[in-house]
Amino acid sequence: MTEFRRRMAAVTASAAIALGGVVALAPQASADVFCSYIPDSARPYVYPNQNNDAVKQAQCLILFESGFGMNNAVQIDGKYGQQTYDGVIWVQHCNGLSEDGIVGPNTWEKLYHPNYACQRFDN
């Protein structure tokens, strides 16, 4: 479970308890629970200036899985702009991939299976 998810679970649980609710915490969820704009098996190339569901999937994974989105303005809007480009470059750089800003097979793999040592929760 990513640090972001742990923090969100703690906040959600605290809020629910404060409001008199009961909280049942689920086991660690995979990215497909949070990011389901396209099937996990569909990994098309994603390029700057595109606007589609594959971009949304990449943005969601950058936001919830890579750690980059914690302190950056990555929005899940399907528009591959500067914030998405910065997130893709971050993931590629941190994982030793070619920093081309294109989400191809290797970048998708790292988005779905992030290197948690790369996460930036302290910025």
CSV table of N, CA and C in Angstrom, one decimal:
chain,number,residue,atom,x,y,z
A,1,MET,N,0.9,-1.2,0.0
A,1,MET,CA,0.0,0.0,0.0
A,1,MET,C,0.9,1.2,0.0
A,2,THR,N,0.6,2.2,-0.8
A,2,THR,CA,1.5,3.4,-0.9
A,2,THR,C,1.2,4.2,0.3
A,3,GLU,N,2.2,5.1,0.6
A,3,GLU,CA,2.0,6.0,1.7
A,3,GLU,C,0.8,6.9,1.5
A,4,PHE,N,0.5,7.3,0.3
A,4,PHE,CA,-0.7,8.1,0.0
A,4,PHE,C,-1.9,7.4,0.4
A,5,ARG,N,-2.0,6.1,0.0
A,5,ARG,CA,-3.2,5.3,0.4
A,5,ARG,C,-3.3,5.1,1.9
A,6,ARG,N,-2.1,4.9,2.6
A,6,ARG,CA,-2.1,4.8,4.0
A,6,ARG,C,-2.7,6.1,4.7
A,7,ARG,N,-2.2,7.2,4.2
A,7,ARG,CA,-2.6,8.5,4.7
A,7,ARG,C,-4.1,8.7,4.5
A,8,MET,N,-4.6,8.4,3.3
A,8,MET,CA,-6.0,8.6,2.9
A,8,MET,C,-6.8,7.7,3.8
A,9,ALA,N,-6.4,6.4,4.0
A,9,ALA,CA,-7.1,5.5,4.8
A,9,ALA,C,-7.3,6.0,6.2
A,10,ALA,N,-6.2,6.5,6.8
A,10,ALA,CA,-6.2,7.1,8.1
A,10,ALA,C,-7.1,8.3,8.2
A,11,VAL,N,-7.1,9.1,7.3
A,11,VAL,CA,-7.9,10.3,7.3
A,11,VAL,C,-9.4,9.9,7.2
A,12,THR,N,-9.7,9.0,6.3
A,12,THR,CA,-11.1,8.5,6.1
A,12,THR,C,-11.6,7.8,7.3
A,13,ALA,N,-10.7,6.9,7.9
A,13,ALA,CA,-11.1,6.2,9.1
A,13,ALA,C,-11.4,7.2,10.3
A,14,SER,N,-10.5,8.2,10.4
A,14,SER,CA,-10.7,9.2,11.5
A,14,SER,C,-11.9,10.0,11.3
A,15,ALA,N,-12.2,10.4,10.1
A,15,ALA,CA,-13.4,11.1,9.8
A,15,ALA,C,-14.7,10.3,10.1
A,16,ALA,N,-14.7,9.0,9.7
A,16,ALA,CA,-15.8,8.2,9.9
A,16,ALA,C,-16.0,7.9,11.4
A,17,ILE,N,-15.0,7.7,12.1
A,17,ILE,CA,-15.1,7.5,13.6
A,17,ILE,C,-15.6,8.7,14.3
A,18,ALA,N,-15.1,9.9,13.9
A,18,ALA,CA,-15.6,11.1,14.4
A,18,ALA,C,-17.0,11.4,14.2
A,19,LEU,N,-17.5,10.9,13.1
A,19,LEU,CA,-18.9,11.0,12.7
A,19,LEU,C,-19.8,9.9,13.2
A,20,GLY,N,-19.2,9.0,14.0
A,20,GLY,CA,-20.0,7.9,14.6
A,20,GLY,C,-20.1,6.7,13.7
A,21,GLY,N,-19.4,6.6,12.7
A,21,GLY,CA,-19.5,5.5,11.7
A,21,GLY,C,-18.6,4.4,12.1
A,22,VAL,N,-18.7,3.3,11.4
A,22,VAL,CA,-17.9,2.1,11.5
A,22,VAL,C,-17.1,2.0,10.3
A,23,VAL,N,-15.8,1.6,10.5
A,23,VAL,CA,-14.9,1.6,9.4
A,23,VAL,C,-14.4,0.1,9.3
A,24,ALA,N,-14.5,-0.4,8.1
A,24,ALA,CA,-13.9,-1.7,7.7
A,24,ALA,C,-12.8,-1.4,6.7
A,25,LEU,N,-11.5,-1.7,7.1
A,25,LEU,CA,-10.5,-1.5,6.1
A,25,LEU,C,-10.3,-2.7,5.3
A,26,ALA,N,-10.2,-2.5,4.0
A,26,ALA,CA,-10.0,-3.6,3.0
A,26,ALA,C,-8.5,-3.9,2.9
A,27,PRO,N,-8.2,-5.1,2.4
A,27,PRO,CA,-6.8,-5.4,2.2
A,27,PRO,C,-6.3,-4.5,1.1
A,28,GLN,N,-5.0,-4.5,0.9
A,28,GLN,CA,-4.3,-3.6,-0.1
A,28,GLN,C,-5.0,-3.8,-1.4
A,29,ALA,N,-5.4,-2.7,-2.0
A,29,ALA,CA,-6.1,-2.7,-3.3
A,29,ALA,C,-5.0,-2.5,-4.4
A,30,SER,N,-5.3,-3.1,-5.5
A,30,SER,CA,-4.4,-2.9,-6.7
A,30,SER,C,-4.8,-1.6,-7.4
A,31,ALA,N,-4.0,-1.2,-8.4
A,31,ALA,CA,-4.2,0.0,-9.1
A,31,ALA,C,-5.5,-0.1,-9.9
A,32,ASP,N,-6.0,-1.2,-10.3
A,32,ASP,CA,-7.2,-1.3,-11.1
A,32,ASP,C,-8.4,-0.9,-10.3
A,33,VAL,N,-8.4,-0.9,-8.9
A,33,VAL,CA,-9.5,-0.4,-8.1
A,33,VAL,C,-9.6,1.1,-8.3
A,34,PHE,N,-8.5,1.8,-8.3
A,34,PHE,CA,-8.4,3.2,-8.3
A,34,PHE,C,-8.4,3.7,-9.8
A,35,CYS,N,-7.8,3.0,-10.6
A,35,CYS,CA,-7.6,3.5,-12.0
A,35,CYS,C,-8.2,2.5,-13.0
A,36,SER,N,-9.3,2.8,-13.5
A,36,SER,CA,-10.0,1.8,-14.3
A,36,SER,C,-10.6,2.5,-15.6
A,37,TYR,N,-9.8,3.4,-16.1
A,37,TYR,CA,-10.2,4.1,-17.3
A,37,TYR,C,-10.1,3.3,-18.6
A,38,ILE,N,-9.1,2.4,-18.5
A,38,ILE,CA,-8.9,1.4,-19.6
A,38,ILE,C,-8.5,0.1,-18.9
A,39,PRO,N,-8.7,-1.1,-19.5
A,39,PRO,CA,-8.3,-2.3,-18.9
A,39,PRO,C,-6.8,-2.4,-18.6
A,40,ASP,N,-6.4,-3.0,-17.6
A,40,ASP,CA,-5.0,-3.2,-17.3
A,40,ASP,C,-4.2,-3.8,-18.4
A,41,SER,N,-4.8,-4.6,-19.2
A,41,SER,CA,-4.2,-5.3,-20.3
A,41,SER,C,-4.0,-4.4,-21.5
A,42,ALA,N,-4.8,-3.3,-21.6
A,42,ALA,CA,-4.7,-2.4,-22.7
A,42,ALA,C,-3.6,-1.3,-22.4
A,43,ARG,N,-2.5,-1.4,-23.1
A,43,ARG,CA,-1.4,-0.5,-22.8
A,43,ARG,C,-1.0,0.2,-24.1
A,44,PRO,N,-1.8,1.1,-24.6
A,44,PRO,CA,-1.5,1.8,-25.8
A,44,PRO,C,-0.4,2.8,-25.6
A,45,TYR,N,0.3,3.2,-26.6
A,45,TYR,CA,1.2,4.3,-26.5
A,45,TYR,C,0.5,5.6,-26.2
A,46,VAL,N,1.0,6.4,-25.3
A,46,VAL,CA,0.4,7.6,-24.9
A,46,VAL,C,1.5,8.7,-25.2
A,47,TYR,N,1.0,9.7,-26.0
A,47,TYR,CA,1.9,10.8,-26.4
A,47,TYR,C,1.5,12.1,-25.9
A,48,PRO,N,2.4,13.1,-25.7
A,48,PRO,CA,2.0,14.5,-25.4
A,48,PRO,C,0.9,15.0,-26.4
A,49,ASN,N,0.0,15.8,-25.9
A,49,ASN,CA,-1.1,16.4,-26.6
A,49,ASN,C,-2.2,15.5,-26.9
A,50,GLN,N,-2.2,14.3,-26.5
A,50,GLN,CA,-3.4,13.4,-26.7
A,50,GLN,C,-4.4,13.7,-25.6
A,51,ASN,N,-5.6,13.3,-25.9
A,51,ASN,CA,-6.7,13.6,-25.0
A,51,ASN,C,-7.7,12.3,-25.1
A,52,ASN,N,-7.5,11.4,-24.2
A,52,ASN,CA,-8.3,10.2,-24.2
A,52,ASN,C,-8.2,9.4,-22.9
A,53,ASP,N,-8.9,8.3,-22.8
A,53,ASP,CA,-8.9,7.5,-21.6
A,53,ASP,C,-7.6,6.9,-21.2
A,54,ALA,N,-6.8,6.6,-22.2
A,54,ALA,CA,-5.4,6.0,-21.9
A,54,ALA,C,-4.6,7.1,-21.2
A,55,VAL,N,-4.8,8.3,-21.5
A,55,VAL,CA,-4.1,9.4,-20.8
A,55,VAL,C,-4.6,9.5,-19.4
A,56,LYS,N,-5.9,9.4,-19.2
A,56,LYS,CA,-6.5,9.3,-17.9
A,56,LYS,C,-5.9,8.2,-17.0
A,57,GLN,N,-5.8,7.0,-17.6
A,57,GLN,CA,-5.2,5.9,-16.9
A,57,GLN,C,-3.8,6.2,-16.5
A,58,ALA,N,-3.0,6.8,-17.4
A,58,ALA,CA,-1.6,7.1,-17.0
A,58,ALA,C,-1.6,8.2,-15.9
A,59,GLN,N,-2.4,9.2,-16.0
A,59,GLN,CA,-2.5,10.2,-15.0
A,59,GLN,C,-2.9,9.6,-13.6
A,60,CYS,N,-3.9,8.8,-13.6
A,60,CYS,CA,-4.3,8.1,-12.4
A,60,CYS,C,-3.2,7.3,-11.7
A,61,LEU,N,-2.5,6.6,-12.5
A,61,LEU,CA,-1.4,5.8,-12.0
A,61,LEU,C,-0.2,6.7,-11.5
A,62,ILE,N,0.0,7.7,-12.2
A,62,ILE,CA,1.0,8.7,-11.8
A,62,ILE,C,0.6,9.3,-10.4
A,63,LEU,N,-0.6,9.6,-10.3
A,63,LEU,CA,-1.1,10.3,-9.1
A,63,LEU,C,-1.1,9.3,-7.9
A,64,PHE,N,-1.7,8.1,-8.1
A,64,PHE,CA,-1.9,7.2,-7.0
A,64,PHE,C,-0.8,6.2,-6.8
A,65,GLU,N,0.0,5.9,-7.8
A,65,GLU,CA,1.0,4.8,-7.6
A,65,GLU,C,2.4,5.3,-7.6
A,66,SER,N,2.8,6.4,-8.3
A,66,SER,CA,4.2,6.7,-8.5
A,66,SER,C,4.7,7.6,-7.3
A,67,GLY,N,3.8,8.3,-6.6
A,67,GLY,CA,4.2,9.2,-5.6
A,67,GLY,C,4.4,10.6,-6.1
A,68,PHE,N,4.6,10.7,-7.4
A,68,PHE,CA,4.8,12.0,-8.0
A,68,PHE,C,3.6,13.0,-7.8
A,69,GLY,N,2.4,12.5,-7.9
A,69,GLY,CA,1.3,13.4,-7.8
A,69,GLY,C,1.0,14.0,-6.4
A,70,MET,N,1.7,13.5,-5.4
A,70,MET,CA,1.4,14.0,-4.0
A,70,MET,C,1.7,15.5,-3.9
A,71,ASN,N,2.7,16.0,-4.6
A,71,ASN,CA,3.0,17.4,-4.4
A,71,ASN,C,3.0,18.1,-5.8
A,72,ASN,N,2.4,17.6,-6.7
A,72,ASN,CA,2.4,18.2,-8.0
A,72,ASN,C,0.9,18.2,-8.6
A,73,ALA,N,0.7,19.1,-9.5
A,73,ALA,CA,-0.6,19.3,-10.0
A,73,ALA,C,-1.1,18.4,-11.1
A,74,VAL,N,-0.9,17.1,-10.9
A,74,VAL,CA,-1.4,16.1,-11.9
A,74,VAL,C,-2.9,16.0,-11.8
A,75,GLN,N,-3.6,16.2,-12.8
A,75,GLN,CA,-5.0,16.1,-12.8
A,75,GLN,C,-5.5,15.0,-13.7
A,76,ILE,N,-6.5,14.3,-13.3
A,76,ILE,CA,-7.0,13.2,-14.2
A,76,ILE,C,-8.1,13.8,-15.0
A,77,ASP,N,-7.6,14.4,-16.1
A,77,ASP,CA,-8.6,15.0,-17.1
A,77,ASP,C,-8.5,14.5,-18.5
A,78,GLY,N,-7.5,13.5,-18.7
A,78,GLY,CA,-7.4,12.9,-20.0
A,78,GLY,C,-6.6,13.8,-21.0
A,79,LYS,N,-6.1,14.9,-20.6
A,79,LYS,CA,-5.4,15.8,-21.5
A,79,LYS,C,-3.9,15.7,-21.1
A,80,TYR,N,-3.1,15.3,-22.1
A,80,TYR,CA,-1.7,15.1,-21.8
A,80,TYR,C,-1.0,16.5,-22.0
A,81,GLY,N,-0.9,17.2,-20.9
A,81,GLY,CA,-0.2,18.5,-20.9
A,81,GLY,C,1.1,18.4,-20.1
A,82,GLN,N,1.5,19.6,-19.7
A,82,GLN,CA,2.8,19.7,-19.0
A,82,GLN,C,2.9,18.9,-17.7
A,83,GLN,N,1.8,19.0,-16.9
A,83,GLN,CA,1.9,18.2,-15.6
A,83,GLN,C,2.0,16.7,-15.8
A,84,THR,N,1.3,16.2,-16.8
A,84,THR,CA,1.4,14.8,-17.1
A,84,THR,C,2.7,14.5,-17.7
A,85,TYR,N,3.2,15.3,-18.5
A,85,TYR,CA,4.6,15.1,-19.1
A,85,TYR,C,5.6,15.1,-17.9
A,86,ASP,N,5.5,16.0,-17.0
A,86,ASP,CA,6.5,16.0,-15.9
A,86,ASP,C,6.4,14.7,-15.1
A,87,GLY,N,5.1,14.2,-14.9
A,87,GLY,CA,5.0,13.0,-14.1
A,87,GLY,C,5.5,11.8,-14.9
A,88,VAL,N,5.3,11.7,-16.2
A,88,VAL,CA,5.9,10.6,-17.0
A,88,VAL,C,7.4,10.7,-16.9
A,89,ILE,N,8.0,11.9,-17.1
A,89,ILE,CA,9.4,12.0,-17.1
A,89,ILE,C,9.9,11.6,-15.7
A,90,TRP,N,9.2,11.9,-14.6
A,90,TRP,CA,9.6,11.5,-13.3
A,90,TRP,C,9.7,10.0,-13.2
A,91,VAL,N,8.6,9.4,-13.6
A,91,VAL,CA,8.6,7.9,-13.5
A,91,VAL,C,9.7,7.3,-14.4
A,92,GLN,N,9.9,7.8,-15.6
A,92,GLN,CA,10.9,7.2,-16.4
A,92,GLN,C,12.3,7.5,-15.8
A,93,HIS,N,12.6,8.7,-15.3
A,93,HIS,CA,13.9,9.0,-14.8
A,93,HIS,C,14.2,8.1,-13.5
A,94,CYS,N,13.2,8.0,-12.6
A,94,CYS,CA,13.4,7.3,-11.4
A,94,CYS,C,13.6,5.8,-11.6
A,95,ASN,N,13.1,5.3,-12.7
A,95,ASN,CA,13.2,3.9,-13.0
A,95,ASN,C,14.2,3.5,-14.0
A,96,GLY,N,15.0,4.5,-14.4
A,96,GLY,CA,16.1,4.3,-15.3
A,96,GLY,C,15.7,4.0,-16.8
A,97,LEU,N,14.5,4.5,-17.1
A,97,LEU,CA,14.0,4.4,-18.5
A,97,LEU,C,14.4,5.6,-19.3
A,98,SER,N,14.3,5.4,-20.6
A,98,SER,CA,14.5,6.5,-21.5
A,98,SER,C,13.5,7.6,-21.2
A,99,GLU,N,14.0,8.8,-21.0
A,99,GLU,CA,13.1,10.0,-20.7
A,99,GLU,C,12.6,10.7,-21.9
A,100,ASP,N,11.6,10.1,-22.5
A,100,ASP,CA,11.1,10.6,-23.8
A,100,ASP,C,9.6,11.2,-23.6
A,101,GLY,N,9.0,11.0,-22.4
A,101,GLY,CA,7.7,11.5,-22.2
A,101,GLY,C,6.6,10.7,-22.9
A,102,ILE,N,7.0,9.6,-23.5
A,102,ILE,CA,6.0,8.7,-24.1
A,102,ILE,C,5.7,7.5,-23.2
A,103,VAL,N,4.5,7.2,-23.0
A,103,VAL,CA,4.1,6.1,-22.2
A,103,VAL,C,4.0,4.9,-23.1
A,104,GLY,N,5.0,4.1,-23.1
A,104,GLY,CA,5.1,2.8,-23.9
A,104,GLY,C,5.1,1.6,-23.0
A,105,PRO,N,5.4,0.5,-23.5
A,105,PRO,CA,5.4,-0.8,-22.7
A,105,PRO,C,6.2,-0.7,-21.4
A,106,ASN,N,7.4,-0.2,-21.4
A,106,ASN,CA,8.2,-0.1,-20.2
A,106,ASN,C,7.7,0.9,-19.2
A,107,THR,N,7.2,2.0,-19.7
A,107,THR,CA,6.7,3.0,-18.7
A,107,THR,C,5.4,2.5,-18.1
A,108,TRP,N,4.5,1.9,-18.9
A,108,TRP,CA,3.3,1.3,-18.4
A,108,TRP,C,3.6,0.3,-17.3
A,109,GLU,N,4.6,-0.6,-17.5
A,109,GLU,CA,5.0,-1.6,-16.5
A,109,GLU,C,5.4,-0.9,-15.2
A,110,LYS,N,6.2,0.2,-15.3
A,110,LYS,CA,6.6,0.9,-14.1
A,110,LYS,C,5.4,1.7,-13.4
A,111,LEU,N,4.4,2.1,-14.2
A,111,LEU,CA,3.3,2.7,-13.7
A,111,LEU,C,2.4,1.7,-12.9
A,112,TYR,N,2.3,0.5,-13.4
A,112,TYR,CA,1.5,-0.5,-12.7
A,112,TYR,C,2.3,-1.2,-11.6
A,113,HIS,N,3.6,-1.2,-11.7
A,113,HIS,CA,4.4,-1.9,-10.7
A,113,HIS,C,5.5,-0.9,-10.3
A,114,PRO,N,5.2,0.2,-9.5
A,114,PRO,CA,6.1,1.2,-9.3
A,114,PRO,C,7.3,0.8,-8.3
A,115,ASN,N,8.3,1.5,-8.5
A,115,ASN,CA,9.5,1.4,-7.6
A,115,ASN,C,9.2,2.3,-6.5
A,116,TYR,N,8.8,1.8,-5.3
A,116,TYR,CA,8.4,2.6,-4.2
A,116,TYR,C,9.6,3.4,-3.6
A,117,ALA,N,10.8,3.1,-3.9
A,117,ALA,CA,11.9,3.9,-3.5
A,117,ALA,C,12.0,5.2,-4.3
A,118,CYS,N,11.2,5.3,-5.3
A,118,CYS,CA,11.2,6.6,-6.1
A,118,CYS,C,10.2,7.6,-5.6
A,119,GLN,N,9.3,7.2,-4.7
A,119,GLN,CA,8.3,8.1,-4.3
A,119,GLN,C,8.8,9.3,-3.6
A,120,ARG,N,8.0,10.4,-3.8
A,120,ARG,CA,8.4,11.7,-3.3
A,120,ARG,C,7.4,12.3,-2.3
A,121,PHE,N,7.3,11.6,-1.1
A,121,PHE,CA,6.3,12.1,-0.2
A,121,PHE,C,6.9,13.2,0.8
A,122,ASP,N,8.2,13.4,0.7
A,122,ASP,CA,8.8,14.4,1.6
A,122,ASP,C,8.9,15.8,1.0
A,123,ASN,N,8.5,16.0,-0.3
A,123,ASN,CA,8.6,17.3,-0.9
A,123,ASN,C,7.5,18.2,-0.6
